Coordinates of N, CA, C and O in Angstrom, one line a residue:
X1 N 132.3 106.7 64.7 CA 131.6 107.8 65.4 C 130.3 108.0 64.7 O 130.3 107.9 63.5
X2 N 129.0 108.3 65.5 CA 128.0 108.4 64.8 C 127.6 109.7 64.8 O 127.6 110.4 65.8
X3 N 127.1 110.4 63.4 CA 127.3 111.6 63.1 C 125.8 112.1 63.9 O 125.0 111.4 63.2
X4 N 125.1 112.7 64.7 CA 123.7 113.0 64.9 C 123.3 114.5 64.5 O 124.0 115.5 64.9
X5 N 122.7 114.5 64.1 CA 121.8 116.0 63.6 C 121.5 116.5 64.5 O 121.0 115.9 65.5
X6 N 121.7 117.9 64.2 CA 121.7 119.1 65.4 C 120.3 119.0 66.5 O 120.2 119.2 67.8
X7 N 119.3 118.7 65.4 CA 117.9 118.8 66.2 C 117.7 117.5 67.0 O 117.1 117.4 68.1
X8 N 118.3 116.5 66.2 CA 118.1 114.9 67.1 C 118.8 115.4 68.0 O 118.4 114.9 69.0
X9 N 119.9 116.3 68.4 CA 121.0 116.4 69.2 C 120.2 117.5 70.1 O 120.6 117.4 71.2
X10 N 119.6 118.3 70.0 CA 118.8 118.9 70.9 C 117.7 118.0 71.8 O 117.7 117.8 73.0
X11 N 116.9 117.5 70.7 CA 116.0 116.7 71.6 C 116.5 115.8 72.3 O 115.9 115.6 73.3
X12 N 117.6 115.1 72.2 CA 118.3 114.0 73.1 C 118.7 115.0 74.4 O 118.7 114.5 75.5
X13 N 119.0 116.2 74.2 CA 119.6 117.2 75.8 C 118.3 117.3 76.3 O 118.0 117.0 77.5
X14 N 117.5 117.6 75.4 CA 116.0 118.1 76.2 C 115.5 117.2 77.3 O 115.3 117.3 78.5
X15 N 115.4 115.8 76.4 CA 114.9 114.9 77.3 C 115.9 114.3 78.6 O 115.5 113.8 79.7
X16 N 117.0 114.4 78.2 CA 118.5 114.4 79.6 C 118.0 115.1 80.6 O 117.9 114.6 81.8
X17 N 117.7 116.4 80.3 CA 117.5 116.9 81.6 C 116.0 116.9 81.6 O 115.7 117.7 82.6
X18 N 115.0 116.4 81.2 CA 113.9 116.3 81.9 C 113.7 115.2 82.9 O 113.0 115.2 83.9
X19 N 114.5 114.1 82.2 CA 114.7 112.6 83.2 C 115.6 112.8 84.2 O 115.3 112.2 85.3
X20 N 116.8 113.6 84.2 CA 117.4 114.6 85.3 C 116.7 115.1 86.5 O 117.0 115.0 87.7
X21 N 115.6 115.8 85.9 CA 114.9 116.5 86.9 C 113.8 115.3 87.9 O 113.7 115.0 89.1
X22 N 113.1 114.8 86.7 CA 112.7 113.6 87.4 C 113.5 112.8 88.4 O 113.1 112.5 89.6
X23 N 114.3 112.6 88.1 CA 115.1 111.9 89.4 C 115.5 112.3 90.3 O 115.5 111.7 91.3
X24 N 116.1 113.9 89.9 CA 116.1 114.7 91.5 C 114.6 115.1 92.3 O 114.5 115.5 93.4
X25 N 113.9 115.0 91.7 CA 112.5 114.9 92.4 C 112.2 113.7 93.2 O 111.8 113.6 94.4
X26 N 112.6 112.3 92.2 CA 112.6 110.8 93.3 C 113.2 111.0 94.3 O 112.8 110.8 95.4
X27 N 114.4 111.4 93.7 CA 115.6 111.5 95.2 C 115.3 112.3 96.3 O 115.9 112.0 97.4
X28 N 114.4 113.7 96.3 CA 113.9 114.5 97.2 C 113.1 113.6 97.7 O 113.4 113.1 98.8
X29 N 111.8 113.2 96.9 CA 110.5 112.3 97.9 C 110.8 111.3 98.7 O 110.2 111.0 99.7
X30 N 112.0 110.5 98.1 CA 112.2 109.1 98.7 C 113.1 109.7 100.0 O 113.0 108.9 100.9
X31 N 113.6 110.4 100.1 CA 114.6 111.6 101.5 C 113.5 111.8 102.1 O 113.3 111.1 103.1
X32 N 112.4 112.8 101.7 CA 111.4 112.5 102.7 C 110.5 111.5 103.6 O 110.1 111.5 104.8
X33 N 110.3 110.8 102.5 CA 109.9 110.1 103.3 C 110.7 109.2 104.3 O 110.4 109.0 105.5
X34 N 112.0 108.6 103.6 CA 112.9 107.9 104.8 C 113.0 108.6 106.0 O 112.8 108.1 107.2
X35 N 113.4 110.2 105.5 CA 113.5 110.7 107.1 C 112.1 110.9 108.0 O 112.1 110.6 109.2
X36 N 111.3 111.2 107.6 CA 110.1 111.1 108.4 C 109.9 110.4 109.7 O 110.3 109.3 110.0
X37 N 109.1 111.7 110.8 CA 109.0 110.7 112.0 C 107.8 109.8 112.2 O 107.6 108.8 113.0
X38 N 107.0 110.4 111.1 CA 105.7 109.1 110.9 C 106.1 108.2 110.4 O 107.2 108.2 109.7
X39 N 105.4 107.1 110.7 CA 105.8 105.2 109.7 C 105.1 105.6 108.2 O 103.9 105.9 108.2
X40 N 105.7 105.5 107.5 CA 105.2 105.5 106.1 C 106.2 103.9 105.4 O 107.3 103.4 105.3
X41 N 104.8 103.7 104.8 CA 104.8 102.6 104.3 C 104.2 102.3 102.7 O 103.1 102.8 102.6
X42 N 104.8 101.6 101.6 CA 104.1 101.4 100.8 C 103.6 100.4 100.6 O 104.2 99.5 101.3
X43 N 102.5 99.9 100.0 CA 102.0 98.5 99.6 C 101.5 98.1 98.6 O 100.9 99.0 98.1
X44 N 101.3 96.8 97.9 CA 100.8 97.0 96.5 C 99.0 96.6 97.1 O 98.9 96.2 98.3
X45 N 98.0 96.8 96.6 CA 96.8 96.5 96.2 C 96.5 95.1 97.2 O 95.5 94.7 97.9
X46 N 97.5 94.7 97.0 CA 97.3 92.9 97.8 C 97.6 93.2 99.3 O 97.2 92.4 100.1
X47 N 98.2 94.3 100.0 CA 98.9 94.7 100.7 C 100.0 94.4 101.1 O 100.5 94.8 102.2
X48 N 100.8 93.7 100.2 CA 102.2 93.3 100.7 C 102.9 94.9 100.9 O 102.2 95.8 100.5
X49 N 104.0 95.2 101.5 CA 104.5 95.9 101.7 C 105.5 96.1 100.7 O 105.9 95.0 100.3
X50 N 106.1 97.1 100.0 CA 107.3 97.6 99.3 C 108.2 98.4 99.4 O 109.2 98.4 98.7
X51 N 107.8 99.3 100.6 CA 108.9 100.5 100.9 C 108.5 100.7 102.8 O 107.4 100.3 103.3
X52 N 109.4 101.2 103.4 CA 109.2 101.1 104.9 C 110.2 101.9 105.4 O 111.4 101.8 105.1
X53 N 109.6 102.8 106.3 CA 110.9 104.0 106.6 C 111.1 104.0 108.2 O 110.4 103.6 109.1
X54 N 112.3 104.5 108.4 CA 112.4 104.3 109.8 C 111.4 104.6 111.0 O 111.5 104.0 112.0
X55 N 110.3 105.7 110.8 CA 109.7 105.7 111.1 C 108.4 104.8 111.4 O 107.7 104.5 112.4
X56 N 108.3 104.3 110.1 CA 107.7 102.5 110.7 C 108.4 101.9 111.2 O 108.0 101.3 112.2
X57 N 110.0 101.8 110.8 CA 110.9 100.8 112.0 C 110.6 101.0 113.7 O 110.8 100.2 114.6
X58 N 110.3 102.1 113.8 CA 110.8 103.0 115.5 C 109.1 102.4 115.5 O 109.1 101.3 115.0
X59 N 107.6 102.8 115.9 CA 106.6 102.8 115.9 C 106.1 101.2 115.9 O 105.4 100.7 116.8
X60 N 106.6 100.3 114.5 CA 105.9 98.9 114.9 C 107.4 98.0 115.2 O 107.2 96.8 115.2
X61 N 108.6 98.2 115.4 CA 109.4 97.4 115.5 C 110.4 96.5 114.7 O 111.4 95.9 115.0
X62 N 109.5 96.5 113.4 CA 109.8 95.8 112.5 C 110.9 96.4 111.4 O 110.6 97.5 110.9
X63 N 112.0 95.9 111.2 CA 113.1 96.4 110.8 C 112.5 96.5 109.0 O 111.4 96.0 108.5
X64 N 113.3 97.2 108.4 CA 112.5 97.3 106.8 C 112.9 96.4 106.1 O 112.2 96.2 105.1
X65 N 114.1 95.4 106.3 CA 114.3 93.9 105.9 C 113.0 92.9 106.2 O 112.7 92.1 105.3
X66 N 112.4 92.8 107.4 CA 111.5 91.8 107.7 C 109.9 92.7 107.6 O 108.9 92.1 107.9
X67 N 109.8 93.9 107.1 CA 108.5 94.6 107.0 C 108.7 93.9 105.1 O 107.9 93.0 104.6
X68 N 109.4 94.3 104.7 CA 109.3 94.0 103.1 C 109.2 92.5 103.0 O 108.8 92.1 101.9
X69 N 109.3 91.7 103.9 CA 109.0 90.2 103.6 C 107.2 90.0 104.2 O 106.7 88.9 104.3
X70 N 106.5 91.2 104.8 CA 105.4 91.1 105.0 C 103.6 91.7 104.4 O 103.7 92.5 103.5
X71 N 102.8 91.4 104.6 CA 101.8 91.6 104.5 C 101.1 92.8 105.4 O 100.8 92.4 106.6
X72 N 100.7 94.1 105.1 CA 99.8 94.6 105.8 C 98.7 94.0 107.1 O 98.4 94.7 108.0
X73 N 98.3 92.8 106.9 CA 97.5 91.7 107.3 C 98.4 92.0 109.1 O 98.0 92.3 110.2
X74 N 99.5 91.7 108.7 CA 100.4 90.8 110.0 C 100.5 92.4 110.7 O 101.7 92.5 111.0
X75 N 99.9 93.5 111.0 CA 99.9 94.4 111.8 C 98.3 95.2 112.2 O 98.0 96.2 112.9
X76 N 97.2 94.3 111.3 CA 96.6 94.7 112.0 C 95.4 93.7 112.5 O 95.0 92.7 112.0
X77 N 94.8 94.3 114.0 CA 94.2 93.3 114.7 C 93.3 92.6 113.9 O 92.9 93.1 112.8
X78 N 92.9 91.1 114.2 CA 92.5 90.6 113.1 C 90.9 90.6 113.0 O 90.4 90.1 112.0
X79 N 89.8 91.6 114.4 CA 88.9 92.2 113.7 C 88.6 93.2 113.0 O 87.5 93.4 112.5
X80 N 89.9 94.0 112.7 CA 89.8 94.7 112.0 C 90.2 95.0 110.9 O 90.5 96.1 110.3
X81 N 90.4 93.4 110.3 CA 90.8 93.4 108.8 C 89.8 93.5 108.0 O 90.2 93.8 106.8
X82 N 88.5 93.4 108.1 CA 87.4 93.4 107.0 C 87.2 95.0 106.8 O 87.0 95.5 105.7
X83 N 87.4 95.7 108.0 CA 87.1 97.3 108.0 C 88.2 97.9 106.7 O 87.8 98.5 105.7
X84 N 89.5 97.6 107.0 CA 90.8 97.9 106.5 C 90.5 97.3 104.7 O 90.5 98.0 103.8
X85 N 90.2 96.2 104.7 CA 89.7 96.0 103.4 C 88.6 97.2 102.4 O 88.7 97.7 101.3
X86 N 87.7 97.2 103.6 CA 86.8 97.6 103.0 C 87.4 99.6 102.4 O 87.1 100.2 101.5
X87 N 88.1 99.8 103.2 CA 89.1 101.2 102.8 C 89.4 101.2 101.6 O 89.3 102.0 100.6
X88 N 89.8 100.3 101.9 CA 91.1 99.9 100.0 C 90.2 99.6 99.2 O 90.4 100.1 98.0
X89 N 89.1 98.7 99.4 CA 87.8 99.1 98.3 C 87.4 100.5 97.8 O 87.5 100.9 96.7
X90 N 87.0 101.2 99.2 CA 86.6 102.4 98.7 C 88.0 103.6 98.1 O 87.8 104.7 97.5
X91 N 88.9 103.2 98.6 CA 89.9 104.3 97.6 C 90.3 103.9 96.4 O 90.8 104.6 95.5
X92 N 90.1 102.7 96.3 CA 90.3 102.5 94.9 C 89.5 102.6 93.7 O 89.7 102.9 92.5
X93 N 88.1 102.3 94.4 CA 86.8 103.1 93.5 C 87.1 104.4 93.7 O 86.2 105.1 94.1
X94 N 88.3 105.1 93.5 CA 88.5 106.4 93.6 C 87.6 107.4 94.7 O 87.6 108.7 94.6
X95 N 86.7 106.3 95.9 CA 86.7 107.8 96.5 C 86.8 108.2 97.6 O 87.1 107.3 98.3
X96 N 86.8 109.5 98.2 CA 87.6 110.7 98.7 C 87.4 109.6 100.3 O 86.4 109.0 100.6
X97 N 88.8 109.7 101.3 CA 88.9 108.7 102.0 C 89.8 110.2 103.0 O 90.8 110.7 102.7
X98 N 89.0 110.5 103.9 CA 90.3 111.5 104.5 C 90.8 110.3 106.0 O 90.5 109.2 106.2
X99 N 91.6 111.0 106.6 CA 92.4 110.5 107.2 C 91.4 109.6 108.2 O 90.2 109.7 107.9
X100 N 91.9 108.9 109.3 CA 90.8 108.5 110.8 C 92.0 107.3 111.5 O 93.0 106.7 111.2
X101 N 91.0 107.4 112.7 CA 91.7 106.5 113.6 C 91.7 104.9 113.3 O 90.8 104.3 112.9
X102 N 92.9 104.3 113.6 CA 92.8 102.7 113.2 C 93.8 102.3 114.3 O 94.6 103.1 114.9
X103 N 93.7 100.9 114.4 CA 94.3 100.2 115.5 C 95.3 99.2 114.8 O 95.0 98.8 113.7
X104 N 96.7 98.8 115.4 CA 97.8 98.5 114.8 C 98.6 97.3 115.6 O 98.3 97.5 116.8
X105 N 99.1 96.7 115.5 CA 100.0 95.7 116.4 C 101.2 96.0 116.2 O 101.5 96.1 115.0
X106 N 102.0 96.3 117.0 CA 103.2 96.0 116.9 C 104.0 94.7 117.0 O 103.3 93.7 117.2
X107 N 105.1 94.6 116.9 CA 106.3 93.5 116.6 C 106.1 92.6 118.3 O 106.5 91.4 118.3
X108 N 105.7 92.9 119.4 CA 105.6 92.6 120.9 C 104.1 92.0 120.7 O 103.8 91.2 121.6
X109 N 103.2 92.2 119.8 CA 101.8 92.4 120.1 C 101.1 93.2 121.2 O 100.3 92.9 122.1
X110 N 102.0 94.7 120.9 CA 101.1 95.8 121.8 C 99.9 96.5 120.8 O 100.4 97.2 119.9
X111 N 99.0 96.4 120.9 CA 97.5 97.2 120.2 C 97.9 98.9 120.8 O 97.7 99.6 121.9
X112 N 98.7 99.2 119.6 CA 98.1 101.0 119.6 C 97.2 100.9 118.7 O 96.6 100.0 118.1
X113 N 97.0 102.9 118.9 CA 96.3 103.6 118.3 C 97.0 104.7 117.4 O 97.8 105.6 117.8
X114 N 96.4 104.3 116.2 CA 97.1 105.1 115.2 C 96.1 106.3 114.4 O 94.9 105.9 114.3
X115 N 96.4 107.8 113.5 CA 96.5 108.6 113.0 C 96.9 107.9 111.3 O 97.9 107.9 110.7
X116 N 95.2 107.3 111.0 CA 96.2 107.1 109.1 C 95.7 107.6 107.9 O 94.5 107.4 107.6
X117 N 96.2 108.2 107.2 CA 96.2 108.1 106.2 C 96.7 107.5 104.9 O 97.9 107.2 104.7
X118 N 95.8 107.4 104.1 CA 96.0 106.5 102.6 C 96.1 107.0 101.6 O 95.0 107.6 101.5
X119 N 96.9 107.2 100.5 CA 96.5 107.4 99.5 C 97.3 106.6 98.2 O 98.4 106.0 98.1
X120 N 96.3 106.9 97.3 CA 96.2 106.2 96.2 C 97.5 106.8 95.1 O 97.4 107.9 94.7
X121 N 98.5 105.9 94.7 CA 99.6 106.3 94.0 C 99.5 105.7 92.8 O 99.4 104.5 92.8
X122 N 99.6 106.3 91.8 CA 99.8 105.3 90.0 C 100.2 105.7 89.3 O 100.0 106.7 88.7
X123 N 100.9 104.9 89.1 CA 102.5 104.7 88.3 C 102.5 104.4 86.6 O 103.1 103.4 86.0
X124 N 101.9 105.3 86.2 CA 101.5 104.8 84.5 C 102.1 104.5 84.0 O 101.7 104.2 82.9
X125 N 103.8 104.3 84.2 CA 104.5 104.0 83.3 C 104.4 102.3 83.1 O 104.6 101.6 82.1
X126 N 104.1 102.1 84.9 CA 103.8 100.2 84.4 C 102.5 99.9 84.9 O 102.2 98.7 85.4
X127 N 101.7 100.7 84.9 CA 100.0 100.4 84.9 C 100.1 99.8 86.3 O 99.9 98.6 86.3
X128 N 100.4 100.3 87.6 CA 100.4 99.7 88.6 C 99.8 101.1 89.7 O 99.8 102.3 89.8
X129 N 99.2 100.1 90.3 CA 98.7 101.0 91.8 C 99.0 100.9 92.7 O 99.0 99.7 92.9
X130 N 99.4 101.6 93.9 CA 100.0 101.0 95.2 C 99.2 102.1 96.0 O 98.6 103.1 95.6
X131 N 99.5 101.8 97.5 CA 98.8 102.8 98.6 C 99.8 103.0 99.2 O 100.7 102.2 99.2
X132 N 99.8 104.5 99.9 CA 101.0 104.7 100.3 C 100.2 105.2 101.8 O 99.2 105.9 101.8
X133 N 100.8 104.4 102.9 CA 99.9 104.8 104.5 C 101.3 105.3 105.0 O 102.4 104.8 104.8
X134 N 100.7 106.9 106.0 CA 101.3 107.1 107.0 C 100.5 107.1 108.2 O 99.4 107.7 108.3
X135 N 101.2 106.6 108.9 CA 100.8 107.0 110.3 C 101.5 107.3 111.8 O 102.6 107.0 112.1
X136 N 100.9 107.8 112.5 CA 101.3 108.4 113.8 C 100.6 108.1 114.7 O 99.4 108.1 114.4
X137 N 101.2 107.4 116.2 CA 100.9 107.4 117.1 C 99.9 108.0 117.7 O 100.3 109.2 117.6
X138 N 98.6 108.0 118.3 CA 97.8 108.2 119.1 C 97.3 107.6 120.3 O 96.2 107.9 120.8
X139 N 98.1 107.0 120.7 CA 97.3 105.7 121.6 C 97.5 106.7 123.3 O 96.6 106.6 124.2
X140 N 98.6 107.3 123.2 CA 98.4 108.2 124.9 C 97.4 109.4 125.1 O 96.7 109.7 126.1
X141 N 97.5 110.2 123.1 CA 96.4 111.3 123.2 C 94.7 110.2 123.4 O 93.9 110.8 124.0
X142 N 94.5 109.1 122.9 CA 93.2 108.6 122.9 C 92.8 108.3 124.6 O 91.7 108.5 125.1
X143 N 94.3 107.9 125.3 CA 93.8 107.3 126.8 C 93.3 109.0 127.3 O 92.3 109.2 128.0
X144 N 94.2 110.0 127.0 CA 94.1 111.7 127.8 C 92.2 111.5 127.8 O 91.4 111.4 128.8
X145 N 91.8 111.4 126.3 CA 90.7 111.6 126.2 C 89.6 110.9 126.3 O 88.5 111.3 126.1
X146 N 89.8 109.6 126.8 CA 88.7 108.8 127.5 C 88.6 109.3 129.0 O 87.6 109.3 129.7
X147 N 89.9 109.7 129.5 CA 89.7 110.4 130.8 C 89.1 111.1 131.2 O 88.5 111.1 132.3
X148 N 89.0 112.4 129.8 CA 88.5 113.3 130.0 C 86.9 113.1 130.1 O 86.1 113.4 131.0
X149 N 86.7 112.5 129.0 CA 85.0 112.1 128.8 C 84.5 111.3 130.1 O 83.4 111.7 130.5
X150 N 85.1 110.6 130.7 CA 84.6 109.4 131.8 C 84.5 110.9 133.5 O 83.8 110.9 134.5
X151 N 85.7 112.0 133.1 CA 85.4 112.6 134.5 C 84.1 113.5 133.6 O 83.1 113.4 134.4
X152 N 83.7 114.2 132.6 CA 82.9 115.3 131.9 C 81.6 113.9 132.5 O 80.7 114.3 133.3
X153 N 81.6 113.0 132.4 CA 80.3 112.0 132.8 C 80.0 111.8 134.4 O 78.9 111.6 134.9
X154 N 81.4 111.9 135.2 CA 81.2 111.7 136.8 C 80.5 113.4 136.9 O 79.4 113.2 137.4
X155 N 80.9 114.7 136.7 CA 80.5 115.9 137.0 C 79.1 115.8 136.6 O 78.3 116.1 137.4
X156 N 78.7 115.3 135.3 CA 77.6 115.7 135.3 C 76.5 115.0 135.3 O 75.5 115.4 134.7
X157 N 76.6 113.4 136.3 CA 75.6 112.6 137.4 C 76.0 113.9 138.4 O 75.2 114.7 138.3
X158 N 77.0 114.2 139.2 CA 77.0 114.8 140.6 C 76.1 116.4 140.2 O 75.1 116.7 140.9
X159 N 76.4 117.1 139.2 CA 75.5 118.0 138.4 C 74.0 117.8 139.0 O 73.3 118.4 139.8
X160 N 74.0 116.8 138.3 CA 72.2 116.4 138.3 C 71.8 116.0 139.7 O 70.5 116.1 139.8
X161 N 72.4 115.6 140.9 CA 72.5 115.0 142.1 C 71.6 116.4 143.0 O 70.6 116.7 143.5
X162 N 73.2 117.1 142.5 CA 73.0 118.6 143.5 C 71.6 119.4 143.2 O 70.9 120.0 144.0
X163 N 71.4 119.3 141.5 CA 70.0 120.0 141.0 C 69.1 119.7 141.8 O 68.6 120.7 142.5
X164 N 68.8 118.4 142.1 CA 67.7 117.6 142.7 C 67.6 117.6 144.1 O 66.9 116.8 144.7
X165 N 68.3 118.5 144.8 CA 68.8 118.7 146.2 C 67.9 119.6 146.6 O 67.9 120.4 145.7
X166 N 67.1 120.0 147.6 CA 66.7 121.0 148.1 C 67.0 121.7 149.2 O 66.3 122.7 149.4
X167 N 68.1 121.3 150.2 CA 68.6 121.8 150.9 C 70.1 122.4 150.3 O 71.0 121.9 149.5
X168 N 70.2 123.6 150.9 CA 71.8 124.3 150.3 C 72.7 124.2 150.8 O 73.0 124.3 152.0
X169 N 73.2 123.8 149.8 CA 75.3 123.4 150.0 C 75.9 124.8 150.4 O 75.6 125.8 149.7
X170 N 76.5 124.9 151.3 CA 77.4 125.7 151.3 C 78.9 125.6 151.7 O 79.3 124.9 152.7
X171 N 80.0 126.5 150.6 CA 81.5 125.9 150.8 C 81.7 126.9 151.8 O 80.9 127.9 151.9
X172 N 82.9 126.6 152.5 CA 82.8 127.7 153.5 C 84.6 127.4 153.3 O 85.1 126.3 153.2
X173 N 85.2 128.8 153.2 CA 86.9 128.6 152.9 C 87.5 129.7 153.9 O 88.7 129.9 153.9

């Protein structure tokens, strides 16, 4: 039996439950995010994928067996991989990147429109960086509002029509 001193025997509980607590904190974040109804995904720096929650399963199709054998690359269109690069340039030069619209493929090759954000995660214990993206569907709220803009543009040619009229319109009900 090995005899330990009261104080080694303190600091050994101290640190028990602070690595305790640490882990019920992993176990809370990693719960949230699985359950999440956004796709949250992690990725390393290269963009391979590392973690993938049902919510990316439901959204691009891709089960989290065959997302973890992939590349960021393989979901999005491929003009807009230099833009997508150029992000991960700038969040990794540490700077401030708020959320914005980006476009996505799914598992069928349907082009939505997605709600993402990025952010920068690091893991000092092994000197590593990863990005962690969520995103949400937008592709029906984007079609509502091209609608909207294309009739706000028919009203106001017919606007300008009526201005230019010199004879008066009258509705009669």
């Amino acid at each position: 039996m090995v005899n330990i001193p009261d104080k080694e025997y303190q600091k050994m509980q101290a640190r028990i439950k602070e690595l305790e607590a640490k882990a019920s904190e992993a176990r809370r974040l990693a719960l949230a995010m699985k359950e999440s109804p956004d796709a949250v995904s992690i990725q390393s720096v290269e963009g391979n994928i590392i973690a993938w929650n049902r919510g990316a399963e439901q959204l691009f199709g891709y089960s989290e067996a065959e997302a973890l054998k992939m590349n960021i690359a393989k979901l999005t269109p491929p003009e807009k991989l230099s833009e997508q690069k150029e992000y991960i340039r700038r969040l990794l030069a540490c700077e401030n990147i708020t959320a914005f619209d980006a476009q996505r493929l799914t598992k069928s090759g349907t082009l939505i429109d997605v709600w993402l954000t990025v952010t920068k995660i690091v893991d000092e214990e092994v000197k590593e960086v990863y990005l962690a993206f969520t995103e949400r569907e937008i592709t029906q709220r984007n079609r509502a509002l091209a609608e909207v803009a294309k009739k706000v543009i028919e009203l106001e040619k017919m606007t300008k029509v009526m201005e230019g009229r010199e004879d008066a319109i009258i509705e009669l009900k």
